[in-house]
XYZ file of C-alpha atoms in Angstrom:
476
model
C 94.275 -128.514 -20.253
C 93.174 -125.398 -22.127
C 89.590 -126.044 -21.090
C 90.581 -126.235 -17.422
C 92.437 -122.924 -17.734
C 89.378 -121.297 -19.342
C 87.173 -122.632 -16.544
C 89.655 -121.440 -13.906
C 89.857 -117.968 -15.438
C 86.057 -117.767 -15.580
C 85.692 -118.854 -11.956
C 88.326 -116.315 -10.875
C 86.333 -113.586 -12.647
C 83.199 -114.705 -10.791
C 85.281 -114.749 -7.615
C 85.728 -110.981 -7.865
C 82.118 -110.721 -6.694
C 83.088 -112.542 -3.495
C 86.141 -110.249 -3.186
C 83.799 -107.251 -3.330
C 81.518 -108.828 -0.732
C 84.391 -109.454 1.704
C 85.775 -105.947 1.284
C 82.319 -104.494 1.850
C 81.759 -106.509 5.020
C 85.138 -105.800 6.624
C 85.262 -102.138 5.527
C 83.222 -101.180 8.575
C 85.748 -102.811 10.913
C 88.296 -100.015 10.483
C 86.039 -97.271 9.076
C 83.548 -97.163 11.962
C 86.035 -95.694 14.499
C 86.804 -92.899 12.008
C 83.129 -92.178 11.287
C 82.396 -92.127 15.039
C 85.132 -89.548 15.643
C 85.184 -85.774 15.282
C 87.325 -86.209 12.160
C 84.492 -88.016 10.349
C 84.771 -87.430 6.563
C 80.968 -87.216 6.420
C 80.994 -83.980 8.381
C 78.766 -85.555 11.046
C 79.642 -87.942 13.868
C 78.052 -91.361 13.524
C 76.497 -92.904 16.644
C 77.051 -96.480 17.848
C 73.533 -97.481 16.819
C 74.067 -96.026 13.336
C 77.328 -97.975 13.092
C 75.497 -101.189 13.935
C 72.934 -100.455 11.209
C 75.710 -99.653 8.725
C 77.404 -102.949 9.571
C 74.362 -105.198 9.364
C 72.485 -103.534 6.495
C 74.756 -105.251 3.939
C 73.578 -108.668 5.076
C 69.991 -107.359 5.154
C 70.347 -106.310 1.514
C 71.774 -109.725 0.641
C 68.877 -111.447 2.396
C 66.297 -109.349 0.518
C 68.088 -110.093 -2.769
C 68.154 -113.827 -2.070
C 64.414 -113.770 -1.295
C 63.366 -111.644 -4.273
C 65.745 -112.629 -7.077
C 65.808 -116.425 -6.792
C 64.341 -116.851 -10.281
C 66.383 -114.038 -11.873
C 69.050 -116.461 -13.204
C 66.280 -118.492 -14.871
C 64.656 -115.409 -16.403
C 67.629 -113.456 -17.753
C 70.505 -115.918 -17.425
C 73.511 -116.354 -15.186
C 75.761 -113.861 -16.972
C 73.241 -111.000 -17.035
C 72.431 -111.611 -13.365
C 76.122 -111.265 -12.489
C 76.362 -108.121 -14.625
C 73.402 -106.661 -12.729
C 75.201 -107.479 -9.482
C 78.339 -105.690 -10.699
C 76.431 -102.587 -11.768
C 74.713 -102.377 -8.378
C 78.114 -102.568 -6.674
C 79.436 -99.766 -8.905
C 76.401 -97.632 -8.005
C 76.857 -98.353 -4.311
C 80.504 -97.313 -4.086
C 79.778 -94.241 -6.217
C 77.132 -93.239 -3.647
C 79.571 -93.849 -0.787
C 82.225 -91.737 -2.546
C 79.819 -88.795 -2.734
C 78.163 -89.325 0.659
C 77.858 -86.489 3.173
C 75.196 -88.060 5.362
C 74.729 -91.228 7.362
C 71.507 -91.997 5.485
C 73.268 -92.041 2.111
C 75.950 -94.387 3.461
C 73.296 -96.777 4.808
C 71.299 -96.719 1.544
C 74.469 -97.341 -0.452
C 75.422 -100.248 1.806
C 71.960 -101.788 1.364
C 72.326 -101.563 -2.432
C 75.774 -103.122 -2.123
C 74.365 -105.972 -0.058
C 71.570 -106.460 -2.586
C 74.107 -106.814 -5.375
C 76.228 -109.246 -3.368
C 73.065 -111.223 -2.550
C 72.343 -111.682 -6.266
C 75.918 -112.894 -6.694
C 75.475 -115.445 -3.902
C 72.350 -116.847 -5.545
C 73.964 -117.104 -8.983
C 77.649 -117.879 -8.537
C 77.600 -121.516 -7.406
C 75.003 -122.467 -10.018
C 77.051 -120.710 -12.711
C 80.252 -122.490 -11.645
C 78.533 -125.873 -11.476
C 77.200 -125.460 -15.013
C 80.420 -124.358 -16.719
C 82.948 -126.640 -14.964
C 83.685 -130.298 -15.558
C 82.507 -132.717 -12.867
C 85.928 -133.801 -11.608
C 86.944 -130.232 -10.630
C 83.607 -128.753 -9.559
C 84.287 -129.071 -5.832
C 87.622 -127.303 -6.157
C 86.223 -124.629 -8.458
C 83.230 -124.024 -6.165
C 85.700 -123.321 -3.324
C 87.489 -120.568 -5.253
C 84.910 -117.792 -4.560
C 85.457 -118.455 -0.852
C 89.204 -118.142 -1.461
C 88.745 -114.793 -3.242
C 86.469 -113.762 -0.359
C 89.371 -114.318 2.027
C 91.718 -112.383 -0.275
C 89.201 -109.544 -0.224
C 89.210 -109.554 3.580
C 93.026 -109.558 3.658
C 93.339 -106.703 1.155
C 90.633 -104.813 3.037
C 92.413 -105.026 6.394
C 95.784 -104.086 4.854
C 94.433 -101.081 2.970
C 92.392 -100.079 6.017
C 95.648 -99.983 7.953
C 97.749 -98.019 5.452
C 95.357 -96.140 3.109
C 93.067 -93.159 3.559
C 89.276 -93.249 3.590
C 88.981 -91.815 0.051
C 91.647 -94.068 -1.465
C 89.867 -97.177 -0.147
C 86.531 -96.059 -1.602
C 87.951 -95.418 -5.078
C 89.882 -98.685 -4.957
C 86.588 -100.522 -4.343
C 84.867 -98.565 -7.100
C 87.639 -99.526 -9.530
C 87.371 -103.215 -8.619
C 83.606 -103.139 -9.235
C 84.102 -101.556 -12.672
C 86.767 -104.172 -13.480
C 84.326 -106.920 -12.443
C 81.707 -105.668 -14.905
C 84.226 -105.376 -17.749
C 85.641 -108.875 -17.216
C 82.156 -110.411 -17.063
C 81.550 -109.250 -20.623
C 84.327 -111.641 -21.735
C 82.476 -114.683 -20.380
C 79.768 -116.693 -22.120
C 76.366 -117.636 -20.795
C 75.964 -121.003 -19.099
C 75.337 -123.778 -21.655
C 72.704 -125.288 -19.342
C 70.713 -122.022 -19.310
C 70.939 -121.776 -23.102
C 69.700 -125.357 -23.424
C 66.742 -124.407 -21.245
C 65.899 -121.606 -23.678
C 66.239 -124.013 -26.615
C 69.163 -121.994 -27.987
C 70.986 -125.131 -29.109
C 73.608 -123.495 -31.329
C 74.566 -120.915 -28.684
C 74.644 -123.613 -25.992
C 77.039 -125.758 -28.013
C 79.249 -122.710 -28.685
C 79.295 -121.919 -24.979
C 80.207 -125.489 -24.047
C 83.063 -125.507 -26.576
C 84.313 -122.194 -25.127
C 84.412 -123.592 -21.585
C 86.078 -126.811 -22.797
C 88.769 -124.809 -24.562
C 88.093 -125.991 -28.084
C 86.777 -124.464 -31.285
C 85.876 -127.875 -32.699
C 82.790 -129.966 -32.011
C 84.561 -133.049 -30.688
C 82.971 -136.339 -29.687
C 83.588 -135.555 -26.007
C 81.871 -132.177 -26.353
C 78.894 -133.733 -28.140
C 78.535 -136.443 -25.497
C 78.638 -133.894 -22.680
C 76.215 -131.641 -24.537
C 73.743 -134.505 -24.894
C 74.147 -135.375 -21.225
C 73.427 -131.764 -20.211
C 70.401 -131.719 -22.482
C 68.955 -134.918 -21.040
C 69.765 -133.837 -17.476
C 67.937 -130.561 -17.941
C 64.977 -131.966 -19.846
C 64.686 -135.538 -18.726
C 65.731 -136.125 -15.130
C 62.535 -134.958 -13.469
C 59.333 -136.945 -13.878
C 56.060 -137.345 -11.999
C 55.447 -140.963 -11.004
C 52.131 -142.667 -10.332
C 52.176 -141.598 -6.682
C 52.563 -137.961 -7.758
C 56.079 -137.791 -6.359
C 59.021 -136.375 -8.239
C 61.697 -138.994 -8.864
C 65.016 -138.766 -10.670
C 65.671 -141.174 -13.494
C 67.360 -140.967 -16.863
C 64.481 -140.714 -19.356
C 66.126 -138.868 -22.235
C 64.706 -135.823 -23.957
C 61.261 -137.120 -24.793
C 58.131 -135.569 -23.339
C 56.456 -137.908 -20.900
C 52.731 -138.262 -20.649
C 52.937 -137.933 -16.874
C 54.993 -134.750 -17.055
C 58.374 -133.459 -18.162
C 60.936 -131.068 -16.803
C 59.614 -128.303 -19.042
C 56.061 -128.799 -17.701
C 56.976 -128.919 -14.031
C 57.681 -125.694 -12.166
C 60.471 -125.552 -9.562
C 57.855 -124.922 -6.866
C 55.977 -128.113 -7.800
C 59.192 -130.103 -7.637
C 59.827 -128.596 -4.207
C 56.284 -129.396 -3.021
C 56.276 -132.990 -4.229
C 59.879 -134.183 -4.091
C 60.918 -135.444 -0.653
C 64.633 -135.695 -1.600
C 64.619 -132.046 -2.689
C 62.812 -130.981 0.478
C 65.227 -132.912 2.683
C 68.258 -131.538 0.860
C 67.039 -127.956 1.310
C 66.158 -128.498 4.976
C 69.513 -130.164 5.692
C 71.628 -127.511 3.988
C 69.543 -124.684 5.452
C 69.974 -126.121 8.946
C 73.726 -126.377 8.369
C 74.158 -122.786 7.181
C 71.985 -121.354 9.964
C 73.647 -123.163 12.854
C 77.165 -122.583 11.499
C 76.446 -118.864 10.993
C 75.831 -118.581 14.741
C 79.269 -120.041 15.437
C 80.412 -116.405 15.144
C 82.777 -116.434 12.162
C 81.173 -113.524 10.318
C 80.953 -111.363 13.453
C 84.656 -111.822 14.156
C 85.510 -110.611 10.636
C 83.130 -107.642 10.699
C 84.186 -106.482 14.190
C 87.845 -107.575 14.000
C 89.390 -104.269 15.101
C 86.878 -103.807 17.927
C 87.378 -107.406 19.021
C 91.150 -107.243 19.224
C 91.057 -103.866 20.988
C 89.000 -105.509 23.738
C 90.590 -108.972 23.781
C 94.257 -108.113 23.180
C 94.719 -104.393 24.043
C 98.521 -104.699 24.161
C 98.741 -105.611 20.468
C 97.992 -103.510 17.383
C 94.398 -104.297 16.391
C 95.192 -103.585 12.733
C 98.110 -106.035 12.810
C 95.909 -108.667 14.471
C 93.212 -108.092 11.838
C 95.704 -108.581 9.010
C 96.989 -111.782 10.627
C 93.372 -112.923 11.019
C 92.797 -112.314 7.316
C 95.940 -114.327 6.505
C 94.486 -117.212 8.550
C 91.248 -116.933 6.571
C 93.223 -117.069 3.319
C 95.070 -120.177 4.534
C 91.740 -121.728 5.501
C 90.361 -121.153 2.027
C 93.517 -122.525 0.408
C 92.937 -125.666 2.469
C 89.312 -125.645 1.302
C 90.383 -125.527 -2.357
C 92.913 -128.329 -1.805
C 90.847 -130.571 0.469
C 87.266 -130.336 -0.814
C 87.899 -132.822 -3.627
C 90.749 -134.621 -1.839
C 89.288 -135.365 1.614
C 85.586 -135.277 0.798
C 82.746 -133.034 1.941
C 81.499 -134.933 4.992
C 84.833 -135.513 6.757
C 85.974 -131.950 6.083
C 82.771 -130.465 7.510
C 82.668 -132.620 10.652
C 86.367 -132.202 11.472
C 86.376 -128.422 11.052
C 83.234 -128.062 13.201
C 84.999 -130.056 15.938
C 88.178 -127.944 15.652
C 86.116 -124.735 15.875
C 84.440 -126.048 19.040
C 87.823 -126.719 20.658
C 89.142 -123.285 19.627
C 86.063 -121.477 20.963
C 86.251 -123.363 24.265
C 89.932 -122.448 24.595
C 89.160 -118.829 23.766
C 86.521 -118.664 26.503
C 89.086 -119.865 29.023
C 91.674 -117.319 27.853
C 89.176 -114.454 28.036
C 87.744 -115.439 31.418
C 90.964 -116.161 33.286
C 93.770 -113.619 33.090
C 97.456 -114.489 33.024
C 97.682 -115.884 29.488
C 100.294 -114.435 27.076
C 99.205 -111.491 24.922
C 99.597 -113.557 21.753
C 97.372 -116.422 22.964
C 93.982 -114.919 22.063
C 95.024 -113.839 18.517
C 96.622 -117.261 17.920
C 93.470 -119.157 18.892
C 91.382 -116.828 16.737
C 93.652 -117.559 13.758
C 93.183 -121.305 14.224
C 89.428 -120.878 14.610
C 89.112 -118.695 11.508
C 91.285 -121.035 9.462
C 89.158 -124.075 10.389
C 85.902 -122.144 9.911
C 86.824 -121.153 6.358
C 88.335 -124.517 5.425
C 85.162 -126.513 5.981
C 82.350 -124.967 8.009
C 81.814 -122.046 5.656
C 82.819 -123.899 2.525
C 81.212 -127.334 2.390
C 77.479 -126.408 2.565
C 77.930 -123.992 -0.344
C 79.780 -126.579 -2.413
C 77.034 -129.126 -1.712
C 74.427 -126.533 -2.647
C 75.790 -126.644 -6.202
C 75.769 -130.467 -6.274
C 72.550 -131.606 -4.599
C 69.748 -130.334 -6.847
C 68.508 -130.897 -10.371
C 69.076 -127.946 -12.730
C 65.354 -127.185 -12.802
C 65.202 -126.459 -9.068
C 68.780 -125.333 -8.412
C 68.109 -121.569 -8.569
C 65.142 -121.853 -6.216
C 67.134 -123.999 -3.779
C 70.035 -121.527 -3.909
C 67.646 -118.680 -3.179
C 66.200 -120.444 -0.113
C 69.533 -121.556 1.340
C 71.376 -118.294 0.629
C 68.543 -116.169 2.032
C 68.782 -118.266 5.210
C 72.531 -117.619 5.296
C 72.073 -113.885 4.823
C 69.295 -113.687 7.416
C 71.422 -115.568 9.961
C 74.439 -113.325 9.361
C 72.226 -110.237 9.537
C 70.750 -111.372 12.845
C 74.191 -112.194 14.244
C 75.739 -108.869 13.228
C 72.699 -106.990 14.549
C 72.947 -108.499 18.032
C 76.701 -109.078 18.371
C 77.395 -105.745 20.082
C 74.429 -106.268 22.422
C 75.658 -109.752 23.297
C 79.108 -108.417 24.140
C 77.610 -105.597 26.240
C 75.403 -107.972 28.255
C 77.396 -111.217 28.309
C 80.930 -109.954 27.846
C 83.322 -111.381 25.260
C 83.790 -114.579 27.242
C 80.036 -115.155 27.626
C 79.405 -114.412 23.945
C 82.051 -116.869 22.799
C 80.805 -119.461 25.284
C 77.458 -119.245 23.471
C 79.264 -119.663 20.144
C 81.104 -122.683 21.575
C 77.862 -124.404 22.605
C 76.360 -123.754 19.166
C 79.531 -125.079 17.528
C 79.317 -128.293 19.553
C 75.696 -128.696 18.457
C 76.748 -128.090 14.843
C 79.354 -130.854 15.133
C 76.702 -133.331 16.274
C 74.242 -132.184 13.591
C 76.758 -132.545 10.769
C 77.873 -135.959 12.019
C 74.279 -137.187 11.904
C 73.074 -135.560 8.683
C 75.932 -134.425 6.426
C 76.028 -136.389 3.161
C 79.126 -137.265 1.162
C 78.701 -135.795 -2.329
C 82.275 -135.998 -3.614
C 82.314 -137.486 -7.119
C 78.709 -138.696 -6.855
C 76.144 -138.184 -9.606
C 73.015 -136.168 -8.948
C 70.636 -139.121 -8.963
C 72.751 -140.905 -6.315
C 72.818 -137.784 -4.101
C 69.052 -137.482 -4.370
C 68.835 -141.188 -3.530
C 70.652 -140.536 -0.229
C 68.103 -137.880 0.676
C 65.318 -140.244 -0.398
C 66.380 -142.578 2.419
C 65.951 -139.835 5.033
C 67.753 -137.028 6.844
C 70.299 -139.243 8.648
C 73.509 -140.260 6.931
C 73.911 -143.873 5.875
C 76.930 -145.320 4.074
C-alpha cells in the first residue's frame, strides 16, 4: 500500500506539468479580450491576428519540443528532463510578468509551449517506468485529470482575479513544480540503461515503498533488466522481433547494439503501432476539443449570448474534470478499446446535436452549453485519454522515447493547426458550419477506432506487439 501511495504522489507531482499546460492554453481565453482593449496592461492594444498567434504559439512550441527533444530523456534522464521543463515554465511566466510588448508575450508563450512539449514527451514514459503494471492505466490518466483541474482553476481565476494576480499564481505553481521534482528519484529503467545497478535498485525500492531488498523487488528488478536489455533481437530475416532472451548479448544483435531508429526502420509492429496511434491523435485533434477550451469565452459569447461566458467556461471546465475522473476510473475498468470507441460515438452525437441547435433558432439558452458539457466530458474521458495511455504501453523501452516524440509532435502539430485556423473557419463557415466539419471528422474517427484500436488493458508488451504484427486491423 505504501508503494502505491508513493507512486500516486509521484504521478501527482508529474501532473503539475499538465496543470501548467492547461492553464497556459486557457489563459488566452479570458486574457485576449483585455489585451485587445484600450485597458491593455501591456500599454499597447493587441490585434486579432496577434491574439491568434499568441493562442497558437504554445502548441507550436510544444511541437518543436516534441520534434527536437525526443531523445532528451534517454540522454539526461526522465527527472532532469522534467526539471528542464519546469525551469522553462518559470522563465516563461517571469517574462510574461515583465512584458510590455506583444513580441515579449509571444516569445514567452513559445518558451512555455516548448517546456510543456518536453513534459508531454517524458511524462507517460516516466509514469510507465515507475508504476506497477496493474495500476499503470489509471496512473497514466492522472496527468489528464490534473490538466482538467488546471483548466477549471484557470477559468475560475480568470473570472475573479486580476491580470497580475493570475500571472504570479502561475509563476508560483511553476516554482513549486521544480521544487517537488527534486524529491523524486530517477526512473529505475533509465538507470538500468546506464548500468547504474545500485541506483536503479534504490529507485525501484523507493517507488515500491520499501527500504528492504525483498524478493518481489528483486524479481521485478530482474524483469526490468531483461526487458530493457533482452527483448529486442534481430532475427535471420533482419526484422526486429520481441522475445524473452534474458540479459545475454546475442550474436545477431542486442538491445544495447540496436538504435531506436533501426528498430523503427525494421520492426513492422513498431511501425504499425506508431502509425495507428499517430492517426488516432491527429483525427481526434480535429474533432475540436482543444479549440473549444482555448476559445471558450469567445465561443459562448457567440453561441449563448444570454448567459455569462465566464460562468459557461467554468461549467465547461467542470465537465472536463468529470470526464477525466471517468477516465481515471474507467481506463483500467472498462478497457482501452471500448472506452475509445464509445466516447468517439458520443462526441459525434453531441456535435451533430450542436450543429442543429446553432443552425435552427428557438432552442433554450441552456441547450448549447449543456451539449458542450456532454461533448467535453466524453472527449476527455476517452478520446483524449486512451491514445496517450496506449502510447505508454505499446513500445519496448528502447524505442519508447522516440515513439513518444513522433506521436506527441503529431498531436502538437494538429492542435497548432486547429488553433491557427479556428477563427478563420468560424469567420467563413460560421459556428454551425465549423462544428458540422468537426462532426464529420468525429464520425470518421469512430469508424477508424472501431477498425484499428487495440485492447491493451492488462496485456504484456510482447502480446501487444504481436497484435500489431498481425496488421493494422483489430482481431480478437
